[in-house]
PDB file of N, CA and C in Angstrom:
ATOM      1  N   MET A1415     -98.658 -54.868   0.416  1.00 69.00           N
ATOM      2  CA  MET A1415     -97.366 -55.100   1.001  1.00 69.00           C
ATOM      3  C   MET A1415     -96.381 -55.429  -0.130  1.00 69.00           C
ATOM      4  N   SER A1416     -95.217 -54.733  -0.115  1.00 85.00           N
ATOM      5  CA  SER A1416     -94.247 -54.979  -1.173  1.00 85.00           C
ATOM      6  C   SER A1416     -93.414 -56.203  -0.839  1.00 85.00           C
ATOM      7  N   GLN A1417     -93.038 -56.848  -1.900  1.00 93.00           N
ATOM      8  CA  GLN A1417     -92.271 -58.075  -1.741  1.00 93.00           C
ATOM      9  C   GLN A1417     -90.779 -57.753  -1.773  1.00 93.00           C
ATOM     10  N   ILE A1418     -90.002 -58.359  -0.907  1.00 94.00           N
ATOM     11  CA  ILE A1418     -88.555 -58.166  -0.877  1.00 94.00           C
ATOM     12  C   ILE A1418     -87.925 -59.105  -1.888  1.00 94.00           C
ATOM     13  N   ILE A1419     -87.046 -58.498  -2.707  1.00 93.00           N
ATOM     14  CA  ILE A1419     -86.348 -59.295  -3.721  1.00 93.00           C
ATOM     15  C   ILE A1419     -84.889 -59.379  -3.315  1.00 93.00           C
ATOM     16  N   LYS A1420     -84.368 -60.540  -3.338  1.00 95.00           N
ATOM     17  CA  LYS A1420     -82.971 -60.733  -2.952  1.00 95.00           C
ATOM     18  C   LYS A1420     -82.129 -60.907  -4.213  1.00 95.00           C
ATOM     19  N   LEU A1421     -81.019 -60.164  -4.260  1.00 95.00           N
ATOM     20  CA  LEU A1421     -80.101 -60.281  -5.391  1.00 95.00           C
ATOM     21  C   LEU A1421     -79.388 -61.621  -5.348  1.00 95.00           C
ATOM     22  N   GLN A1422     -78.989 -62.049  -6.524  1.00 97.00           N
ATOM     23  CA  GLN A1422     -78.167 -63.254  -6.594  1.00 97.00           C
ATOM     24  C   GLN A1422     -76.797 -62.915  -6.023  1.00 97.00           C
ATOM     25  N   GLU A1423     -76.114 -63.910  -5.506  1.00 97.00           N
ATOM     26  CA  GLU A1423     -74.801 -63.709  -4.877  1.00 97.00           C
ATOM     27  C   GLU A1423     -73.824 -63.031  -5.840  1.00 97.00           C
ATOM     28  N   LYS A1424     -73.816 -63.444  -7.106  1.00 98.00           N
ATOM     29  CA  LYS A1424     -72.906 -62.864  -8.105  1.00 98.00           C
ATOM     30  C   LYS A1424     -73.237 -61.387  -8.335  1.00 98.00           C
ATOM     31  N   GLU A1425     -74.512 -61.033  -8.391  1.00 97.00           N
ATOM     32  CA  GLU A1425     -74.923 -59.639  -8.583  1.00 97.00           C
ATOM     33  C   GLU A1425     -74.496 -58.776  -7.402  1.00 97.00           C
ATOM     34  N   LEU A1426     -74.716 -59.297  -6.207  1.00 97.00           N
ATOM     35  CA  LEU A1426     -74.315 -58.574  -5.011  1.00 97.00           C
ATOM     36  C   LEU A1426     -72.802 -58.369  -4.974  1.00 97.00           C
ATOM     37  N   GLN A1427     -72.059 -59.402  -5.341  1.00 98.00           N
ATOM     38  CA  GLN A1427     -70.597 -59.306  -5.362  1.00 98.00           C
ATOM     39  C   GLN A1427     -70.134 -58.282  -6.396  1.00 98.00           C
ATOM     40  N   ASN A1428     -70.790 -58.229  -7.552  1.00 98.00           N
ATOM     41  CA  ASN A1428     -70.441 -57.248  -8.589  1.00 98.00           C
ATOM     42  C   ASN A1428     -70.638 -55.822  -8.090  1.00 98.00           C
ATOM     43  N   ILE A1429     -71.720 -55.589  -7.367  1.00 98.00           N
ATOM     44  CA  ILE A1429     -71.979 -54.255  -6.811  1.00 98.00           C
ATOM     45  C   ILE A1429     -70.918 -53.905  -5.766  1.00 98.00           C
ATOM     46  N   LYS A1430     -70.593 -54.844  -4.906  1.00 98.00           N
ATOM     47  CA  LYS A1430     -69.572 -54.609  -3.884  1.00 98.00           C
ATOM     48  C   LYS A1430     -68.215 -54.339  -4.529  1.00 98.00           C
ATOM     49  N   ASP A1431     -67.885 -55.099  -5.569  1.00 98.00           N
ATOM     50  CA  ASP A1431     -66.610 -54.905  -6.262  1.00 98.00           C
ATOM     51  C   ASP A1431     -66.540 -53.519  -6.904  1.00 98.00           C
ATOM     52  N   ALA A1432     -67.638 -53.093  -7.519  1.00 98.00           N
ATOM     53  CA  ALA A1432     -67.679 -51.768  -8.146  1.00 98.00           C
ATOM     54  C   ALA A1432     -67.506 -50.676  -7.094  1.00 98.00           C
ATOM     55  N   GLN A1433     -68.168 -50.833  -5.965  1.00 98.00           N
ATOM     56  CA  GLN A1433     -68.058 -49.844  -4.888  1.00 98.00           C
ATOM     57  C   GLN A1433     -66.635 -49.796  -4.339  1.00 98.00           C
ATOM     58  N   THR A1434     -66.015 -50.950  -4.166  1.00 98.00           N
ATOM     59  CA  THR A1434     -64.632 -51.013  -3.693  1.00 98.00           C
ATOM     60  C   THR A1434     -63.689 -50.323  -4.677  1.00 98.00           C
ATOM     61  N   LYS A1435     -63.913 -50.573  -5.969  1.00 98.00           N
ATOM     62  CA  LYS A1435     -63.070 -49.947  -7.002  1.00 98.00           C
ATOM     63  C   LYS A1435     -63.206 -48.425  -6.957  1.00 98.00           C
ATOM     64  N   ILE A1436     -64.417 -47.935  -6.833  1.00 98.00           N
ATOM     65  CA  ILE A1436     -64.648 -46.487  -6.752  1.00 98.00           C
ATOM     66  C   ILE A1436     -63.968 -45.905  -5.523  1.00 98.00           C
ATOM     67  N   THR A1437     -64.097 -46.572  -4.401  1.00 98.00           N
ATOM     68  CA  THR A1437     -63.466 -46.105  -3.165  1.00 98.00           C
ATOM     69  C   THR A1437     -61.949 -46.050  -3.317  1.00 98.00           C
ATOM     70  N   GLN A1438     -61.363 -47.070  -3.927  1.00 98.00           N
ATOM     71  CA  GLN A1438     -59.913 -47.099  -4.134  1.00 98.00           C
ATOM     72  C   GLN A1438     -59.464 -45.987  -5.070  1.00 98.00           C
ATOM     73  N   LEU A1439     -60.243 -45.737  -6.116  1.00 98.00           N
ATOM     74  CA  LEU A1439     -59.890 -44.667  -7.059  1.00 98.00           C
ATOM     75  C   LEU A1439     -59.974 -43.294  -6.399  1.00 98.00           C
ATOM     76  N   ILE A1440     -60.993 -43.080  -5.587  1.00 98.00           N
ATOM     77  CA  ILE A1440     -61.124 -41.800  -4.876  1.00 98.00           C
ATOM     78  C   ILE A1440     -59.952 -41.617  -3.911  1.00 98.00           C
ATOM     79  N   TYR A1441     -59.585 -42.678  -3.219  1.00 98.00           N
ATOM     80  CA  TYR A1441     -58.430 -42.630  -2.316  1.00 98.00           C
ATOM     81  C   TYR A1441     -57.151 -42.311  -3.102  1.00 98.00           C
ATOM     82  N   GLY A1442     -56.999 -42.959  -4.269  1.00 98.00           N
ATOM     83  CA  GLY A1442     -55.833 -42.693  -5.120  1.00 98.00           C
ATOM     84  C   GLY A1442     -55.770 -41.241  -5.578  1.00 98.00           C
ATOM     85  N   LEU A1443     -56.933 -40.680  -5.912  1.00 98.00           N
ATOM     86  CA  LEU A1443     -56.975 -39.268  -6.299  1.00 98.00           C
ATOM     87  C   LEU A1443     -56.544 -38.374  -5.149  1.00 98.00           C
ATOM     88  N   GLY A1444     -56.956 -38.723  -3.952  1.00 98.00           N
ATOM     89  CA  GLY A1444     -56.544 -37.951  -2.779  1.00 98.00           C
ATOM     90  C   GLY A1444     -55.044 -37.996  -2.590  1.00 98.00           C
ATOM     91  N   GLN A1445     -54.461 -39.172  -2.775  1.00 98.00           N
ATOM     92  CA  GLN A1445     -53.006 -39.305  -2.654  1.00 98.00           C
ATOM     93  C   GLN A1445     -52.302 -38.474  -3.718  1.00 98.00           C
ATOM     94  N   LEU A1446     -52.843 -38.485  -4.929  1.00 98.00           N
ATOM     95  CA  LEU A1446     -52.244 -37.681  -6.002  1.00 98.00           C
ATOM     96  C   LEU A1446     -52.313 -36.194  -5.684  1.00 98.00           C
ATOM     97  N   GLU A1447     -53.401 -35.747  -5.109  1.00 98.00           N
ATOM     98  CA  GLU A1447     -53.526 -34.339  -4.736  1.00 98.00           C
ATOM     99  C   GLU A1447     -52.491 -33.948  -3.685  1.00 98.00           C
ATOM    100  N   VAL A1448     -52.262 -34.839  -2.727  1.00 98.00           N
ATOM    101  CA  VAL A1448     -51.242 -34.572  -1.706  1.00 98.00           C
ATOM    102  C   VAL A1448     -49.872 -34.491  -2.365  1.00 98.00           C
ATOM    103  N   GLN A1449     -49.576 -35.428  -3.272  1.00 98.00           N
ATOM    104  CA  GLN A1449     -48.294 -35.407  -3.974  1.00 98.00           C
ATOM    105  C   GLN A1449     -48.165 -34.138  -4.803  1.00 98.00           C
ATOM    106  N   LYS A1450     -49.251 -33.749  -5.480  1.00 98.00           N
ATOM    107  CA  LYS A1450     -49.237 -32.534  -6.296  1.00 98.00           C
ATOM    108  C   LYS A1450     -48.928 -31.315  -5.436  1.00 98.00           C
ATOM    109  N   THR A1451     -49.569 -31.232  -4.277  1.00 98.00           N
ATOM    110  CA  THR A1451     -49.333 -30.114  -3.367  1.00 98.00           C
ATOM    111  C   THR A1451     -47.880 -30.085  -2.921  1.00 98.00           C
ATOM    112  N   ASN A1452     -47.330 -31.248  -2.587  1.00 98.00           N
ATOM    113  CA  ASN A1452     -45.925 -31.321  -2.166  1.00 98.00           C
ATOM    114  C   ASN A1452     -44.980 -30.920  -3.293  1.00 98.00           C
ATOM    115  N   ILE A1453     -45.256 -31.389  -4.494  1.00 98.00           N
ATOM    116  CA  ILE A1453     -44.396 -31.058  -5.640  1.00 98.00           C
ATOM    117  C   ILE A1453     -44.472 -29.569  -5.956  1.00 98.00           C
ATOM    118  N   LEU A1454     -45.663 -28.997  -5.888  1.00 98.00           N
ATOM    119  CA  LEU A1454     -45.790 -27.555  -6.138  1.00 98.00           C
ATOM    120  C   LEU A1454     -45.020 -26.740  -5.103  1.00 98.00           C
ATOM    121  N   ALA A1455     -45.036 -27.188  -3.852  1.00 98.00           N
ATOM    122  CA  ALA A1455     -44.273 -26.495  -2.805  1.00 98.00           C
ATOM    123  C   ALA A1455     -42.774 -26.618  -3.084  1.00 98.00           C
ATOM    124  N   GLN A1456     -42.329 -27.796  -3.512  1.00 98.00           N
ATOM    125  CA  GLN A1456     -40.912 -27.990  -3.839  1.00 98.00           C
ATOM    126  C   GLN A1456     -40.509 -27.141  -5.035  1.00 98.00           C
ATOM    127  N   LEU A1457     -41.406 -27.031  -6.023  1.00 98.00           N
ATOM    128  CA  LEU A1457     -41.139 -26.201  -7.199  1.00 98.00           C
ATOM    129  C   LEU A1457     -40.987 -24.742  -6.797  1.00 98.00           C
ATOM    130  N   GLU A1458     -41.879 -24.272  -5.949  1.00 98.00           N
ATOM    131  CA  GLU A1458     -41.794 -22.884  -5.489  1.00 98.00           C
ATOM    132  C   GLU A1458     -40.488 -22.640  -4.743  1.00 98.00           C
ATOM    133  N   GLU A1459     -40.091 -23.599  -3.907  1.00 98.00           N
ATOM    134  CA  GLU A1459     -38.841 -23.481  -3.161  1.00 98.00           C
ATOM    135  C   GLU A1459     -37.642 -23.442  -4.116  1.00 98.00           C
ATOM    136  N   ALA A1460     -37.661 -24.278  -5.143  1.00 98.00           N
ATOM    137  CA  ALA A1460     -36.566 -24.310  -6.118  1.00 98.00           C
ATOM    138  C   ALA A1460     -36.500 -22.995  -6.889  1.00 98.00           C
ATOM    139  N   GLN A1461     -37.656 -22.442  -7.237  1.00 98.00           N
ATOM    140  CA  GLN A1461     -37.680 -21.168  -7.958  1.00 98.00           C
ATOM    141  C   GLN A1461     -37.147 -20.039  -7.089  1.00 98.00           C
ATOM    142  N   LEU A1462     -37.507 -20.044  -5.811  1.00 98.00           N
ATOM    143  CA  LEU A1462     -36.987 -19.022  -4.902  1.00 98.00           C
ATOM    144  C   LEU A1462     -35.471 -19.148  -4.761  1.00 98.00           C
ATOM    145  N   GLU A1463     -34.980 -20.388  -4.680  1.00 98.00           N
ATOM    146  CA  GLU A1463     -33.547 -20.621  -4.582  1.00 98.00           C
ATOM    147  C   GLU A1463     -32.837 -20.126  -5.836  1.00 98.00           C
ATOM    148  N   GLN A1464     -33.428 -20.400  -7.008  1.00 96.00           N
ATOM    149  CA  GLN A1464     -32.840 -19.938  -8.264  1.00 96.00           C
ATOM    150  C   GLN A1464     -32.808 -18.407  -8.321  1.00 96.00           C
ATOM    151  N   ASN A1465     -33.877 -17.768  -7.869  1.00 96.00           N
ATOM    152  CA  ASN A1465     -33.921 -16.302  -7.856  1.00 96.00           C
ATOM    153  C   ASN A1465     -32.846 -15.730  -6.932  1.00 96.00           C
ATOM    154  N   THR A1466     -32.669 -16.355  -5.769  1.00 97.00           N
ATOM    155  CA  THR A1466     -31.646 -15.906  -4.834  1.00 97.00           C
ATOM    156  C   THR A1466     -30.261 -16.057  -5.438  1.00 97.00           C
ATOM    157  N   LEU A1467     -30.017 -17.206  -6.068  1.00 96.00           N
ATOM    158  CA  LEU A1467     -28.723 -17.422  -6.728  1.00 96.00           C
ATOM    159  C   LEU A1467     -28.491 -16.379  -7.818  1.00 96.00           C
ATOM    160  N   GLY A1468     -29.547 -16.106  -8.590  1.00 94.00           N
ATOM    161  CA  GLY A1468     -29.433 -15.112  -9.655  1.00 94.00           C
ATOM    162  C   GLY A1468     -29.096 -13.733  -9.109  1.00 94.00           C
ATOM    163  N   LYS A1469     -29.742 -13.342  -8.018  1.00 95.00           N
ATOM    164  CA  LYS A1469     -29.465 -12.042  -7.409  1.00 95.00           C
ATOM    165  C   LYS A1469     -28.041 -11.985  -6.872  1.00 95.00           C
ATOM    166  N   ASP A1470     -27.590 -13.081  -6.245  1.00 96.00           N
ATOM    167  CA  ASP A1470     -26.220 -13.128  -5.717  1.00 96.00           C
ATOM    168  C   ASP A1470     -25.202 -12.987  -6.840  1.00 96.00           C
ATOM    169  N   LEU A1471     -25.437 -13.705  -7.941  1.00 94.00           N
ATOM    170  CA  LEU A1471     -24.504 -13.623  -9.073  1.00 94.00           C
ATOM    171  C   LEU A1471     -24.551 -12.250  -9.728  1.00 94.00           C
ATOM    172  N   GLN A1472     -25.723 -11.663  -9.783  1.00 93.00           N
ATOM    173  CA  GLN A1472     -25.855 -10.324 -10.367  1.00 93.00           C
ATOM    174  C   GLN A1472     -25.096  -9.293  -9.532  1.00 93.00           C
ATOM    175  N   GLU A1473     -25.177  -9.423  -8.212  1.00 94.00           N
ATOM    176  CA  GLU A1473     -24.434  -8.501  -7.345  1.00 94.00           C
ATOM    177  C   GLU A1473     -22.929  -8.687  -7.525  1.00 94.00           C
ATOM    178  N   LYS A1474     -22.495  -9.924  -7.717  1.00 94.00           N
ATOM    179  CA  LYS A1474     -21.069 -10.212  -7.829  1.00 94.00           C
ATOM    180  C   LYS A1474     -20.508  -9.854  -9.208  1.00 94.00           C
ATOM    181  N   TYR A1475     -21.252 -10.195 -10.286  1.00 93.00           N
ATOM    182  CA  TYR A1475     -20.716 -10.034 -11.637  1.00 93.00           C
ATOM    183  C   TYR A1475     -21.437  -8.975 -12.469  1.00 93.00           C
ATOM    184  N   GLY A1476     -22.534  -8.448 -11.980  1.00 93.00           N
ATOM    185  CA  GLY A1476     -23.308  -7.487 -12.753  1.00 93.00           C
ATOM    186  C   GLY A1476     -24.343  -8.193 -13.617  1.00 93.00           C
ATOM    187  N   GLU A1477     -25.120  -7.382 -14.303  1.00 93.00           N
ATOM    188  CA  GLU A1477     -26.190  -7.893 -15.159  1.00 93.00           C
ATOM    189  C   GLU A1477     -25.587  -8.617 -16.352  1.00 93.00           C
ATOM    190  N   GLY A1478     -26.134  -9.793 -16.675  1.00 92.00           N
ATOM    191  CA  GLY A1478     -25.622 -10.533 -17.819  1.00 92.00           C
ATOM    192  C   GLY A1478     -26.374 -11.824 -18.051  1.00 92.00           C
ATOM    193  N   ASN A1479     -25.977 -12.502 -19.111  1.00 93.00           N
ATOM    194  CA  ASN A1479     -26.554 -13.798 -19.456  1.00 93.00           C
ATOM    195  C   ASN A1479     -25.510 -14.875 -19.210  1.00 93.00           C
ATOM    196  N   ILE A1480     -25.936 -15.980 -18.594  1.00 92.00           N
ATOM    197  CA  ILE A1480     -25.021 -17.071 -18.267  1.00 92.00           C
ATOM    198  C   ILE A1480     -25.187 -18.184 -19.281  1.00 92.00           C
ATOM    199  N   ASN A1481     -24.072 -18.619 -19.855  1.00 94.00           N
ATOM    200  CA  ASN A1481     -24.071 -19.803 -20.706  1.00 94.00           C
ATOM    201  C   ASN A1481     -23.883 -20.996 -19.776  1.00 94.00           C
ATOM    202  N   LEU A1482     -24.918 -21.807 -19.623  1.00 93.00           N
ATOM    203  CA  LEU A1482     -24.882 -22.909 -18.678  1.00 93.00           C
ATOM    204  C   LEU A1482     -23.932 -24.024 -19.111  1.00 93.00           C
ATOM    205  N   GLU A1483     -23.570 -24.070 -20.374  1.00 95.00           N
ATOM    206  CA  GLU A1483     -22.635 -25.098 -20.843  1.00 95.00           C
ATOM    207  C   GLU A1483     -21.185 -24.717 -20.541  1.00 95.00           C
ATOM    208  N   THR A1484     -20.856 -23.434 -20.708  1.00 96.00           N
ATOM    209  CA  THR A1484     -19.463 -23.012 -20.538  1.00 96.00           C
ATOM    210  C   THR A1484     -19.211 -22.303 -19.208  1.00 96.00           C
ATOM    211  N   GLY A1485     -20.285 -21.813 -18.577  1.00 92.00           N
ATOM    212  CA  GLY A1485     -20.129 -21.060 -17.339  1.00 92.00           C
ATOM    213  C   GLY A1485     -19.712 -19.616 -17.583  1.00 92.00           C
ATOM    214  N   GLU A1486     -19.750 -19.170 -18.819  1.00 94.00           N
ATOM    215  CA  GLU A1486     -19.352 -17.802 -19.154  1.00 94.00           C
ATOM    216  C   GLU A1486     -20.545 -16.858 -19.013  1.00 94.00           C
ATOM    217  N   ILE A1487     -20.243 -15.668 -18.541  1.00 93.00           N
ATOM    218  CA  ILE A1487     -21.260 -14.632 -18.414  1.00 93.00           C
ATOM    219  C   ILE A1487     -21.009 -13.576 -19.471  1.00 93.00           C
ATOM    220  N   THR A1488     -22.029 -13.283 -20.246  1.00 93.00           N
ATOM    221  CA  THR A1488     -21.960 -12.216 -21.230  1.00 93.00           C
ATOM    222  C   THR A1488     -22.701 -11.025 -20.647  1.00 93.00           C
ATOM    223  N   PRO A1489     -21.949  -9.970 -20.307  1.00 92.00           N
ATOM    224  CA  PRO A1489     -22.596  -8.795 -19.710  1.00 92.00           C
ATOM    225  C   PRO A1489     -23.603  -8.181 -20.677  1.00 92.00           C
ATOM    226  N   THR A1490     -24.730  -7.727 -20.126  1.00 88.00           N
ATOM    227  CA  THR A1490     -25.703  -7.005 -20.945  1.00 88.00           C
ATOM    228  C   THR A1490     -25.439  -5.526 -20.769  1.00 88.00           C
ATOM    229  N   GLU A1491     -25.502  -4.814 -21.889  1.00 75.00           N
ATOM    230  CA  GLU A1491     -25.245  -3.381 -21.844  1.00 75.00           C
ATOM    231  C   GLU A1491     -26.511  -2.680 -21.392  1.00 75.00           C
ATOM    232  N   GLU A1492     -26.364  -1.823 -20.420  1.00 62.00           N
ATOM    233  CA  GLU A1492     -27.505  -1.056 -19.934  1.00 62.00           C
ATOM    234  C   GLU A1492     -27.805   0.033 -20.941  1.00 62.00           C
ATOM    235  N   LEU A1493     -29.089   0.213 -21.229  1.00 49.00           N
ATOM    236  CA  LEU A1493     -29.491   1.251 -22.154  1.00 49.00           C
ATOM    237  C   LEU A1493     -29.344   2.613 -21.493  1.00 49.00           C
ATOM    238  N   GLU A1494     -28.635   3.519 -22.186  1.00 48.00           N
ATOM    239  CA  GLU A1494     -28.446   4.841 -21.629  1.00 48.00           C
ATOM    240  C   GLU A1494     -29.590   5.738 -22.077  1.00 48.00           C
ATOM    241  N   SER A1495     -30.010   6.595 -21.196  1.00 46.00           N
ATOM    242  CA  SER A1495     -31.096   7.507 -21.495  1.00 46.00           C
ATOM    243  C   SER A1495     -30.644   8.526 -22.519  1.00 46.00           C
ATOM    244  N   THR A1496     -31.482   8.809 -23.518  1.00 50.00           N
ATOM    245  CA  THR A1496     -31.139   9.777 -24.567  1.00 50.00           C
ATOM    246  C   THR A1496     -31.730  11.151 -24.277  1.00 50.00           C
ATOM    247  N   GLU A1497     -32.175  11.340 -23.063  1.00 48.00           N
ATOM    248  CA  GLU A1497     -32.784  12.620 -22.720  1.00 48.00           C
ATOM    249  C   GLU A1497     -31.754  13.674 -22.498  1.00 48.00           C
TER     250      GLU A1497
END
């Protein structure tokens, strides 16, 4: 018959504390994943908005480069076919 050994109160508390810490860290990782997913969705939305704005400006002013400091558009010259 095997003998039952009882842990000291401090040892038992240390194990419980370690388990609680691990559980909290896993929960924190889950929260970070949710935040990451939300931020990635917001990033995609912002990129789509930027693309739409770019297309709208291109239709209005033609192909070009925008200087974000001055608001000036420098038209790009379309390459003509040499055929």
